[in-house]
mmCIF file of C-alpha atoms and ligand atoms in Angstrom:
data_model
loop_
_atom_site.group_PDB
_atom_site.id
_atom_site.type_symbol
_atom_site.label_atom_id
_atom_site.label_comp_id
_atom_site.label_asym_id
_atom_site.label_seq_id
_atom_site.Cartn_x
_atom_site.Cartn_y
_atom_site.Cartn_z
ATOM 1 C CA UNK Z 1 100.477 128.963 154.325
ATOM 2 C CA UNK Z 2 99.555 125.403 154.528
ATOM 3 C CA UNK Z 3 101.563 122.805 152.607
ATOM 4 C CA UNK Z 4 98.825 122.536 150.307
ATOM 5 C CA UNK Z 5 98.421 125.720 149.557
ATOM 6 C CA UNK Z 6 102.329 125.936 148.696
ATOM 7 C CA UNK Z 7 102.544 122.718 146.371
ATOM 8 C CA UNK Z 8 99.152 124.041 144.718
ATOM 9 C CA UNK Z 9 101.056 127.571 143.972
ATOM 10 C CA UNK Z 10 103.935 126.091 143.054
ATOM 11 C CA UNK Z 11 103.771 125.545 139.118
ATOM 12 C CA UNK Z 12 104.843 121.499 138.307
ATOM 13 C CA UNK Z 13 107.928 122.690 136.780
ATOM 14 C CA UNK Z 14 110.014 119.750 137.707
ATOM 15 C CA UNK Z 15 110.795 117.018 134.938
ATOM 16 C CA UNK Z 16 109.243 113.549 136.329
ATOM 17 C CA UNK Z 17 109.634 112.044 132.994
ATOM 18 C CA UNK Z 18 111.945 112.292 129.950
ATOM 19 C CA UNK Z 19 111.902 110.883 126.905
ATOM 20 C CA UNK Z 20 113.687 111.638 123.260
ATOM 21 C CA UNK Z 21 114.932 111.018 120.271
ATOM 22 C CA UNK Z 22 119.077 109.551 119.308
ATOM 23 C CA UNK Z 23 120.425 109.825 116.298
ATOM 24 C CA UNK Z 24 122.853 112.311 114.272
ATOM 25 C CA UNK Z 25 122.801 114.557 112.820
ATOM 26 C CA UNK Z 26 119.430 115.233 113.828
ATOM 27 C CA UNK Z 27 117.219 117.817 112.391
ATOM 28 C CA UNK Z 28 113.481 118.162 112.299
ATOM 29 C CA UNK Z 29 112.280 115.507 114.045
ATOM 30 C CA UNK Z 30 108.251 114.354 113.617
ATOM 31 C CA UNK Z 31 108.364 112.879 116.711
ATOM 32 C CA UNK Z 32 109.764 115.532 118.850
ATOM 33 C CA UNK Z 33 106.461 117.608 117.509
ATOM 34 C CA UNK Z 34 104.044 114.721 118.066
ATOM 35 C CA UNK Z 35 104.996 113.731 121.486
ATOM 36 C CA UNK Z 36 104.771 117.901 122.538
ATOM 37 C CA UNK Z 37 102.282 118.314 121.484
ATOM 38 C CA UNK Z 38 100.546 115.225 122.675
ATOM 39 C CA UNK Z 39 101.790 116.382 126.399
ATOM 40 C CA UNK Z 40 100.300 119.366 126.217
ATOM 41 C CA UNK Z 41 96.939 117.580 125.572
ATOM 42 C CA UNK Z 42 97.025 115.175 128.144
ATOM 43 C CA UNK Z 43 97.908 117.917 130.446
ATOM 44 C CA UNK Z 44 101.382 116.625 131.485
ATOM 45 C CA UNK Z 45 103.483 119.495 132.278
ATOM 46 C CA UNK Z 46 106.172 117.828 133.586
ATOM 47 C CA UNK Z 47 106.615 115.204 130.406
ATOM 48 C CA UNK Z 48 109.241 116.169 128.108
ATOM 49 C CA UNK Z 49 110.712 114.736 124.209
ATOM 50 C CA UNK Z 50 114.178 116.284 123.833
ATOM 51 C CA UNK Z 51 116.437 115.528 120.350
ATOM 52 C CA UNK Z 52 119.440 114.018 121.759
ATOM 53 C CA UNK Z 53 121.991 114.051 118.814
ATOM 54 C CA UNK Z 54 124.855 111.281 119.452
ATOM 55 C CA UNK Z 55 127.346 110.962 116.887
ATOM 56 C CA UNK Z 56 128.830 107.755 118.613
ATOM 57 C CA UNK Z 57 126.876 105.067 119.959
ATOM 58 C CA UNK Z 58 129.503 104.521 122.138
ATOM 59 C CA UNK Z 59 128.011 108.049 124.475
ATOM 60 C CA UNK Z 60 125.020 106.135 124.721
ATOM 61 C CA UNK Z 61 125.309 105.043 128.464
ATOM 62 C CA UNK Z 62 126.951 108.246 129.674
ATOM 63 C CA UNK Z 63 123.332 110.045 127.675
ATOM 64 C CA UNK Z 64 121.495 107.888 130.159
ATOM 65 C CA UNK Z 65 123.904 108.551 133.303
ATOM 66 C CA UNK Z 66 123.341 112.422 132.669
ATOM 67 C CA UNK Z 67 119.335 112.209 132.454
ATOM 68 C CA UNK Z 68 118.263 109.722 134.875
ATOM 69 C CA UNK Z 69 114.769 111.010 134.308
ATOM 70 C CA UNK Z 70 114.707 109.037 130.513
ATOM 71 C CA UNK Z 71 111.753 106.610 130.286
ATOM 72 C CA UNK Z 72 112.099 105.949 126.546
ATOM 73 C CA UNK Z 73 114.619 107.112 123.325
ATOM 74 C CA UNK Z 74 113.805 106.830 119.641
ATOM 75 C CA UNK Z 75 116.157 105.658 117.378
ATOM 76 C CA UNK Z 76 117.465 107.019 113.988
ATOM 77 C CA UNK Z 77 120.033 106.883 111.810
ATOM 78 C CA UNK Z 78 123.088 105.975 111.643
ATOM 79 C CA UNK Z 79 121.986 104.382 114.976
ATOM 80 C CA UNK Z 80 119.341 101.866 114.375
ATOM 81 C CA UNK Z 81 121.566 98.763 114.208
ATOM 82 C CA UNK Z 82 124.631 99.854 116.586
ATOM 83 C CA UNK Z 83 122.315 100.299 119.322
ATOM 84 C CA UNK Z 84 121.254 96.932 119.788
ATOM 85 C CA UNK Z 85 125.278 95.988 121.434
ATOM 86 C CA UNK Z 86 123.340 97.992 124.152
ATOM 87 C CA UNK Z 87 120.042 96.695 124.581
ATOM 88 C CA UNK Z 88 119.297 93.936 127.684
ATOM 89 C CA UNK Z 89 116.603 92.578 125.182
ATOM 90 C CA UNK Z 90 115.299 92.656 122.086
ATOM 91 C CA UNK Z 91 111.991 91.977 120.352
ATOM 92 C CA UNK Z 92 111.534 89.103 117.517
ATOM 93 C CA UNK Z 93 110.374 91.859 115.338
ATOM 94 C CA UNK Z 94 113.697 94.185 115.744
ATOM 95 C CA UNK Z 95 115.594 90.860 115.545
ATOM 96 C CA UNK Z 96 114.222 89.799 112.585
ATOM 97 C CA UNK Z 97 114.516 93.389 110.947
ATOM 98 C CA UNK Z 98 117.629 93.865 112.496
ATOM 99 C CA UNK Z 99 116.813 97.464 113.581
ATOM 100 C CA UNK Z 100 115.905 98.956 117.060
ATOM 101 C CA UNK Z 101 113.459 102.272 116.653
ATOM 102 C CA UNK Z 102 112.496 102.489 119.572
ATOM 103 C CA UNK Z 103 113.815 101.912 123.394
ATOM 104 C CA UNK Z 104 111.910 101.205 126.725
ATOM 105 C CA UNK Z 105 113.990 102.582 130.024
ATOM 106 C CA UNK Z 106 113.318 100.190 133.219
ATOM 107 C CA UNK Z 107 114.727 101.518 136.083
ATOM 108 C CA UNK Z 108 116.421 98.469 137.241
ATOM 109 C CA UNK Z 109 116.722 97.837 141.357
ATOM 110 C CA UNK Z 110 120.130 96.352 141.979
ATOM 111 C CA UNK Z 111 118.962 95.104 145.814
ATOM 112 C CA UNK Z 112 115.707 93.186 143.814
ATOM 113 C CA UNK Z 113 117.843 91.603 141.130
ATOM 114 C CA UNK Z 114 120.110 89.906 143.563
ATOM 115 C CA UNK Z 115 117.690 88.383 145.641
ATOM 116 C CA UNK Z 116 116.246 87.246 141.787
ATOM 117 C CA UNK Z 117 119.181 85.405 141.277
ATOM 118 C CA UNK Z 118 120.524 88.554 138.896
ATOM 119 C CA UNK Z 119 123.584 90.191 140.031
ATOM 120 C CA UNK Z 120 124.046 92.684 137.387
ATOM 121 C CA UNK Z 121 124.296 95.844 139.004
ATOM 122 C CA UNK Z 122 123.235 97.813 135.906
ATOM 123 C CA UNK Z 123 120.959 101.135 137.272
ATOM 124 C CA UNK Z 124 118.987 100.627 134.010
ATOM 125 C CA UNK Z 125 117.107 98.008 132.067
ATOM 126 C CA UNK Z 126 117.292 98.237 127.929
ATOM 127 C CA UNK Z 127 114.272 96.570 125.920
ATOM 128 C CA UNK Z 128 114.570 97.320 122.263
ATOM 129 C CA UNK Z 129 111.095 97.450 119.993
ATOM 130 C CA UNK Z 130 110.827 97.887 116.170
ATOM 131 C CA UNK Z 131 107.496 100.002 116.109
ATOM 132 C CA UNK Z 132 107.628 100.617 111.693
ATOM 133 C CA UNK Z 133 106.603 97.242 111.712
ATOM 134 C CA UNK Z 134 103.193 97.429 113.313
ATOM 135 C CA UNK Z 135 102.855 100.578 112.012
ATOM 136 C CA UNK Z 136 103.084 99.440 108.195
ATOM 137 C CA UNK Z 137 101.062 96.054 109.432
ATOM 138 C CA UNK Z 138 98.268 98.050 110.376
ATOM 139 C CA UNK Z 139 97.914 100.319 108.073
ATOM 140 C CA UNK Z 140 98.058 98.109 104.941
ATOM 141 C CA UNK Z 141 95.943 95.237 106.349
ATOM 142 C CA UNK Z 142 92.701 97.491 106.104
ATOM 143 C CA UNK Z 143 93.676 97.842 101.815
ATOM 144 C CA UNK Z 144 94.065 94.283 101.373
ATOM 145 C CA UNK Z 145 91.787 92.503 98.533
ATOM 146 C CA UNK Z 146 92.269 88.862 98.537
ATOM 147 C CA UNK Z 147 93.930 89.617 94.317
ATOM 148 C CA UNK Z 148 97.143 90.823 96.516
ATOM 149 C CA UNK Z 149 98.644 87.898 96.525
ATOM 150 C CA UNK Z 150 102.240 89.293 95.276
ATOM 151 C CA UNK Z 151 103.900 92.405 95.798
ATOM 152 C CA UNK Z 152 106.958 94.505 94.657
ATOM 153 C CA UNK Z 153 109.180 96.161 97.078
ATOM 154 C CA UNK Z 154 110.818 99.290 95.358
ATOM 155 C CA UNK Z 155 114.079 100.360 97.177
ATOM 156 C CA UNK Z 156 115.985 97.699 99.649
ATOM 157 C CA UNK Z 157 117.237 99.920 102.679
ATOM 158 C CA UNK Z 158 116.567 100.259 106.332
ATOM 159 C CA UNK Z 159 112.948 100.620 105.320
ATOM 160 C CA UNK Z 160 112.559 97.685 103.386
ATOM 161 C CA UNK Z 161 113.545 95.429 105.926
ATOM 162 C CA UNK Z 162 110.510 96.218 107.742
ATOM 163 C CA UNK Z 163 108.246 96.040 104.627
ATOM 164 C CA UNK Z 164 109.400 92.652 104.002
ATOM 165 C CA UNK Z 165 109.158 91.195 107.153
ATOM 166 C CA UNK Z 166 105.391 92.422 107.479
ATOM 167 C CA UNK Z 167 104.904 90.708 103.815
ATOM 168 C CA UNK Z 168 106.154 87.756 105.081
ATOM 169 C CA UNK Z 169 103.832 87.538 108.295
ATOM 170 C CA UNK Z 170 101.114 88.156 105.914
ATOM 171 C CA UNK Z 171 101.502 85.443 103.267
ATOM 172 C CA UNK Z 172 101.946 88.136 100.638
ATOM 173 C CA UNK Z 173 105.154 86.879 98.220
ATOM 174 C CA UNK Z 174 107.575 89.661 97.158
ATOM 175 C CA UNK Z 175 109.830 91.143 95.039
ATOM 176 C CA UNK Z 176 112.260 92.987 95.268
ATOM 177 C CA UNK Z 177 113.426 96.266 92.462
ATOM 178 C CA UNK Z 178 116.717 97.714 93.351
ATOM 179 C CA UNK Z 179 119.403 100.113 91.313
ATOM 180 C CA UNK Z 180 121.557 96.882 91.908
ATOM 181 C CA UNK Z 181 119.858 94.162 90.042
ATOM 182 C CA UNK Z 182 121.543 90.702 90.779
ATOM 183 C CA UNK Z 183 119.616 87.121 90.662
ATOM 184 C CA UNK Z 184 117.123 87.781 93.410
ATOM 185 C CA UNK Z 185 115.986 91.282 92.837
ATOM 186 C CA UNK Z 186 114.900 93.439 89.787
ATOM 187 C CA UNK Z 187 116.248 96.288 88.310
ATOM 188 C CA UNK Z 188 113.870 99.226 87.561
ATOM 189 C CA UNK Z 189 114.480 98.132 83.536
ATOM 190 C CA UNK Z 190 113.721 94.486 83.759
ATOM 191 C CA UNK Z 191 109.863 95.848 84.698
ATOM 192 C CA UNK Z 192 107.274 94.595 82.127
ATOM 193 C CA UNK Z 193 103.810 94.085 81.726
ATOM 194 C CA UNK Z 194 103.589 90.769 82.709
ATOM 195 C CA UNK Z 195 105.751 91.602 85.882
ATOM 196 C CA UNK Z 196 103.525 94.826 87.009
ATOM 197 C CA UNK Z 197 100.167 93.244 86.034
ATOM 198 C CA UNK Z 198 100.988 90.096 88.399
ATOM 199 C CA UNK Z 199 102.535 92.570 91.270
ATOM 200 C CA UNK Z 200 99.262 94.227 92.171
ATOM 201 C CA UNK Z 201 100.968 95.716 95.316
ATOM 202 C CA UNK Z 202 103.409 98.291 94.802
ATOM 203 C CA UNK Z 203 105.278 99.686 97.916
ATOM 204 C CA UNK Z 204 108.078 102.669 97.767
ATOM 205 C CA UNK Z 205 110.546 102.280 100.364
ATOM 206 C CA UNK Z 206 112.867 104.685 98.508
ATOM 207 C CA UNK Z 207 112.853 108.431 99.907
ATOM 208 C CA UNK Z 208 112.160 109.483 95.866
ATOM 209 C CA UNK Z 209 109.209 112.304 95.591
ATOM 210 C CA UNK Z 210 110.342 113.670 99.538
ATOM 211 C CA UNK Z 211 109.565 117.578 99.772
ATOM 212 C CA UNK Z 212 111.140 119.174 98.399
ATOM 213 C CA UNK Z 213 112.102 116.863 95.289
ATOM 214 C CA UNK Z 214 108.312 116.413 94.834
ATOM 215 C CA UNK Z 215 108.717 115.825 90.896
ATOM 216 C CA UNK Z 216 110.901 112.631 91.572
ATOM 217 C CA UNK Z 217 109.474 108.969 91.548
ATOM 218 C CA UNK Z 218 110.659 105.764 90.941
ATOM 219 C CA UNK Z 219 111.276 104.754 87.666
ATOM 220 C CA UNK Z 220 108.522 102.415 86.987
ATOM 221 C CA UNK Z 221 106.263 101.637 83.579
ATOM 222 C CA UNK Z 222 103.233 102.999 85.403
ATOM 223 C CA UNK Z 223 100.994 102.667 81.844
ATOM 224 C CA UNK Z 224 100.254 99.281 83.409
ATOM 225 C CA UNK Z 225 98.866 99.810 86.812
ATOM 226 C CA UNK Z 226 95.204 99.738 86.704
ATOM 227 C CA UNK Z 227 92.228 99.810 89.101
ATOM 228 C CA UNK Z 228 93.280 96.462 90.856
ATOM 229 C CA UNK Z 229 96.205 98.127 92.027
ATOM 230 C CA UNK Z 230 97.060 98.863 95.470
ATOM 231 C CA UNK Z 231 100.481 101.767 95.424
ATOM 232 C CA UNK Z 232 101.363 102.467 99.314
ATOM 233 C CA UNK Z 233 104.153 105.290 99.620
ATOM 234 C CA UNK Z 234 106.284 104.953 102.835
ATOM 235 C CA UNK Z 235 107.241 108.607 102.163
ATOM 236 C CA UNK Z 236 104.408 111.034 103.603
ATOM 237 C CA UNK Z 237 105.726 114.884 102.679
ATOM 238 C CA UNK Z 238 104.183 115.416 100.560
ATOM 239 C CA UNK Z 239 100.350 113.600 101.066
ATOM 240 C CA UNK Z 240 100.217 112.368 97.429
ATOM 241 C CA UNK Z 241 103.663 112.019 95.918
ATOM 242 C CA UNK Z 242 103.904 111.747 92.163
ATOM 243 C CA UNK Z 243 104.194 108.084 92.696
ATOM 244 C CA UNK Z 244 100.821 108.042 94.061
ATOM 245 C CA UNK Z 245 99.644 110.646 91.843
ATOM 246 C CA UNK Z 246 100.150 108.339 88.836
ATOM 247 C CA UNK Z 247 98.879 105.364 90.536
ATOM 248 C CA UNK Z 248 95.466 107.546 91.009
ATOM 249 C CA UNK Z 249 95.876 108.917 87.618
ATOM 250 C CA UNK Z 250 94.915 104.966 86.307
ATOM 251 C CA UNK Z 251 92.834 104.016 89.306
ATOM 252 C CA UNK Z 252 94.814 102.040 92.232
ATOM 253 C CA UNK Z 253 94.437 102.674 95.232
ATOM 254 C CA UNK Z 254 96.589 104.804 96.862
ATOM 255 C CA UNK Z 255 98.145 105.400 101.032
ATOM 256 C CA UNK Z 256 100.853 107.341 102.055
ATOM 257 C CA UNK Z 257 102.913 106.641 104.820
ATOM 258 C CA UNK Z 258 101.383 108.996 107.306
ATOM 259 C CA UNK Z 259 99.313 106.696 109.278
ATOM 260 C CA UNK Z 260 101.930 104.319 109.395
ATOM 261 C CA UNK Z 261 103.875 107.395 111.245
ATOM 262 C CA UNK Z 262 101.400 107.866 113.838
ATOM 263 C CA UNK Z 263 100.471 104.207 114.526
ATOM 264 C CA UNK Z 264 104.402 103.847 115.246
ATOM 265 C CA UNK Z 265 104.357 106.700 117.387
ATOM 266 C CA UNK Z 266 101.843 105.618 119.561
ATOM 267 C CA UNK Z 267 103.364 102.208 119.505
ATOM 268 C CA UNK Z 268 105.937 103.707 121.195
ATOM 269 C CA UNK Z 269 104.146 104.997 123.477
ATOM 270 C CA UNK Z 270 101.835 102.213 124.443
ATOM 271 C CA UNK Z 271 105.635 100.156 124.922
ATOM 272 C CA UNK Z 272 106.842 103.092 127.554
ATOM 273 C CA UNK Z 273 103.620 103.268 129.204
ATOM 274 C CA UNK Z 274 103.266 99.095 129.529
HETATM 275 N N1 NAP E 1 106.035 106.379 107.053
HETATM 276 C C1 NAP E 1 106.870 105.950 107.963
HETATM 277 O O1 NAP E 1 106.528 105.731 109.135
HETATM 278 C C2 NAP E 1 108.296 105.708 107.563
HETATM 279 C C3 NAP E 1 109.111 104.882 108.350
HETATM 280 C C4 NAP E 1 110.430 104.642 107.921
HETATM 281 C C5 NAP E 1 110.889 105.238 106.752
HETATM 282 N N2 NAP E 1 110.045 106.053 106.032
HETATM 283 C C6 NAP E 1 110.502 106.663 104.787
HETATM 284 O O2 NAP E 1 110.930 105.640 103.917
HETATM 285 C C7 NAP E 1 111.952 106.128 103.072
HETATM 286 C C8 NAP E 1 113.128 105.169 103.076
HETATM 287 O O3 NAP E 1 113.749 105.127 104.329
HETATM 288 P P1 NAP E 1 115.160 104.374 104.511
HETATM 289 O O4 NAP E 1 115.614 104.664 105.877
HETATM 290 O O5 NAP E 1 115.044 102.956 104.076
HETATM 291 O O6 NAP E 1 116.042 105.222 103.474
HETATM 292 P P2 NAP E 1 117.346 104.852 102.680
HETATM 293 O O7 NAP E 1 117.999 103.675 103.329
HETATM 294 O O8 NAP E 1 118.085 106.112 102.490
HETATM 295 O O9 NAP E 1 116.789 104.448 101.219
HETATM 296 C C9 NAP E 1 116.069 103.298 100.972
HETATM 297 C C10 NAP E 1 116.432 102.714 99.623
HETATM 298 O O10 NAP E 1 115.888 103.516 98.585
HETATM 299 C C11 NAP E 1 116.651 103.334 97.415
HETATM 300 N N3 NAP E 1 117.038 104.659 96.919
HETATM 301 C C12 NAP E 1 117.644 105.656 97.609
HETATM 302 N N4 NAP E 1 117.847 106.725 96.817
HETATM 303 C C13 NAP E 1 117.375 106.383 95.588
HETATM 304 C C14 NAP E 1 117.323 107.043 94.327
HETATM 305 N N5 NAP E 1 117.798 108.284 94.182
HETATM 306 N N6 NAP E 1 116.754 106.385 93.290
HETATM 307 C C15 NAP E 1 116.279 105.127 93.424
HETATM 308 N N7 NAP E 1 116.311 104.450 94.588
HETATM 309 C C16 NAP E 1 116.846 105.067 95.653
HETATM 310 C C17 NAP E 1 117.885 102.525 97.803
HETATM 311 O O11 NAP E 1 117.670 101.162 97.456
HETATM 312 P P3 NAP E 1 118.542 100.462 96.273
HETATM 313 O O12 NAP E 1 119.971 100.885 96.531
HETATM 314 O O13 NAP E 1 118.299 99.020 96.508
HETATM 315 O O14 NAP E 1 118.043 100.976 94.970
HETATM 316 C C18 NAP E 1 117.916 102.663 99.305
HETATM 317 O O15 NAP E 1 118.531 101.613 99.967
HETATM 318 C C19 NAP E 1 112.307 107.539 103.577
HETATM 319 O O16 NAP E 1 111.677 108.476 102.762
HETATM 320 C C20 NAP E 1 111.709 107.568 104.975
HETATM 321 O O17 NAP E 1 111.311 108.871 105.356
HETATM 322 C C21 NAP E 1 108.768 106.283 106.406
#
């Protein structure tokens, strides 16, 4: 048998290129499924998306030691900000937010860095993206009426961060409405008519109205959204949460956060790929 004709029989069963998900505890991950099943569709037998979970940071570098194969890693929680001690760089964007979702795996080549001046002998290179961002960017610019000049920002966790930075880039002011009122944001009681009729942008960044709490939402007086409203719901389990639901109910506009999900996704996947 020709050498061919062996490598054609043999089935491409060995891993070329790795990539996965960090954080802990994990448990159903979206973009374990995604990137599967995006492999299978492109035909690359030999990618893989494994769930790594890493209760300490700190395993991070013996993770990549063990599976010299990883290209890229998502990042989750609790891991999103400790992660960065590790990173060789970091984008504005993750700077600014102060959260790294997603990481790009260089193999590094110790003999090339030294004659570039570099003597760090590291095998690997760390670049650390924030992909939420452009995925919230892109799906809310296609909504935007020129009357959304000011929005409120329900919730102020990990989430938010990236909401308000995209706000920011886009001129649109903000406030923020928090269980923990103080002097810079409101508290879910302090919302009035004036207040939601000037805040025509709404955006949850709290997980309220997740499956399978599907009756929750935030407690807002929605009797004064109307049709110039525009209500976008990070949370995308259900498709229409009841926030959305009673934004509908009186004519905004509603988006959930599923598109936002996949244009992050392949964010991440245009970054490993670059
Ligand atoms: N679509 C996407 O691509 C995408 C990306 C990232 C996140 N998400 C979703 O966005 C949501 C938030 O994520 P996160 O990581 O920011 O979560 P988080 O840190 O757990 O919660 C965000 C904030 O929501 C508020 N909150 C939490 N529980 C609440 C409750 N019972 N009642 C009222 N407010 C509550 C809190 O703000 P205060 O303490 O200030 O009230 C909290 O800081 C999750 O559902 C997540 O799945 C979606």
């Amino acid at each position: 048998m020709t050498s061919e004709e062996l490598s054609a029989k043999t089935p491409a069963t060995k891993t070329e290129k790795k990539y996965g998900l960090i954080g802990y505890p994990l448990k159903h991950s979206f973009s374990k499924k995604y990137f599967t099943e995006k492999f299978e569709k492109l035909g690359y037998t030999n990618y893989v998306y494994e769930l790594y979970p890493l209760p300490n940071i700190s395993d991070l570098p013996d993770l990549l030691k063990a599976n010299p194969e990883l290209c890229g890693l998502n990042v989750t929680i609790p891991h999103k900000i400790g992660v960065m001690f590790y990173l060789d760089t970091i984008s504005p964007e993750a700077k600014a937010v102060d959260a790294v979702n997603c990481i790009k795996i260089i193999k590094a080549n110790p003999l090339q860095n030294f004659f570039c001046g570099e003597i760090s002998m590291n095998k690997v290179r760390l670049e650390g993206y924030n992909t939420d961002v452009y995925g919230f960017e892109e799906s809310l610019k296609p909504l935007l009426k020129s009357h959304h000049k000011k929005a409120l920002v329900l919730g102020n966790g990990g989430a938010a961060r990236a909401v308000f930075y995209v706000l920011k880039n886009l001129n649109i002011d903000y406030d923020v409405v928090s269980r923990r009122a103080n002097a810079k944001q409101y508290s879910y009681e302090q919302l009035d008519e004036k207040i939601m009729k000037e805040h025509t942008l709404i955006i949850n960044t709290t997980p309220l109205g997740t499956f399978p709490n599907v009756d929750d939402a935030p407690d807002i007086p929605y009797e004064f959204i109307g049709s110039g409203h525009l209500l976008y719901d990070l949370v995308y389990n259900p498709s229409e949460t009841t926030f959305l639901r009673k934004g509908k109910e009186r004519g905004a506009t509603i988006k959930n956060g599923l598109e936002m999900l996949h244009l992050q996704a392949e964010k991440n996947w245009q970054i490993w790929n670059e």
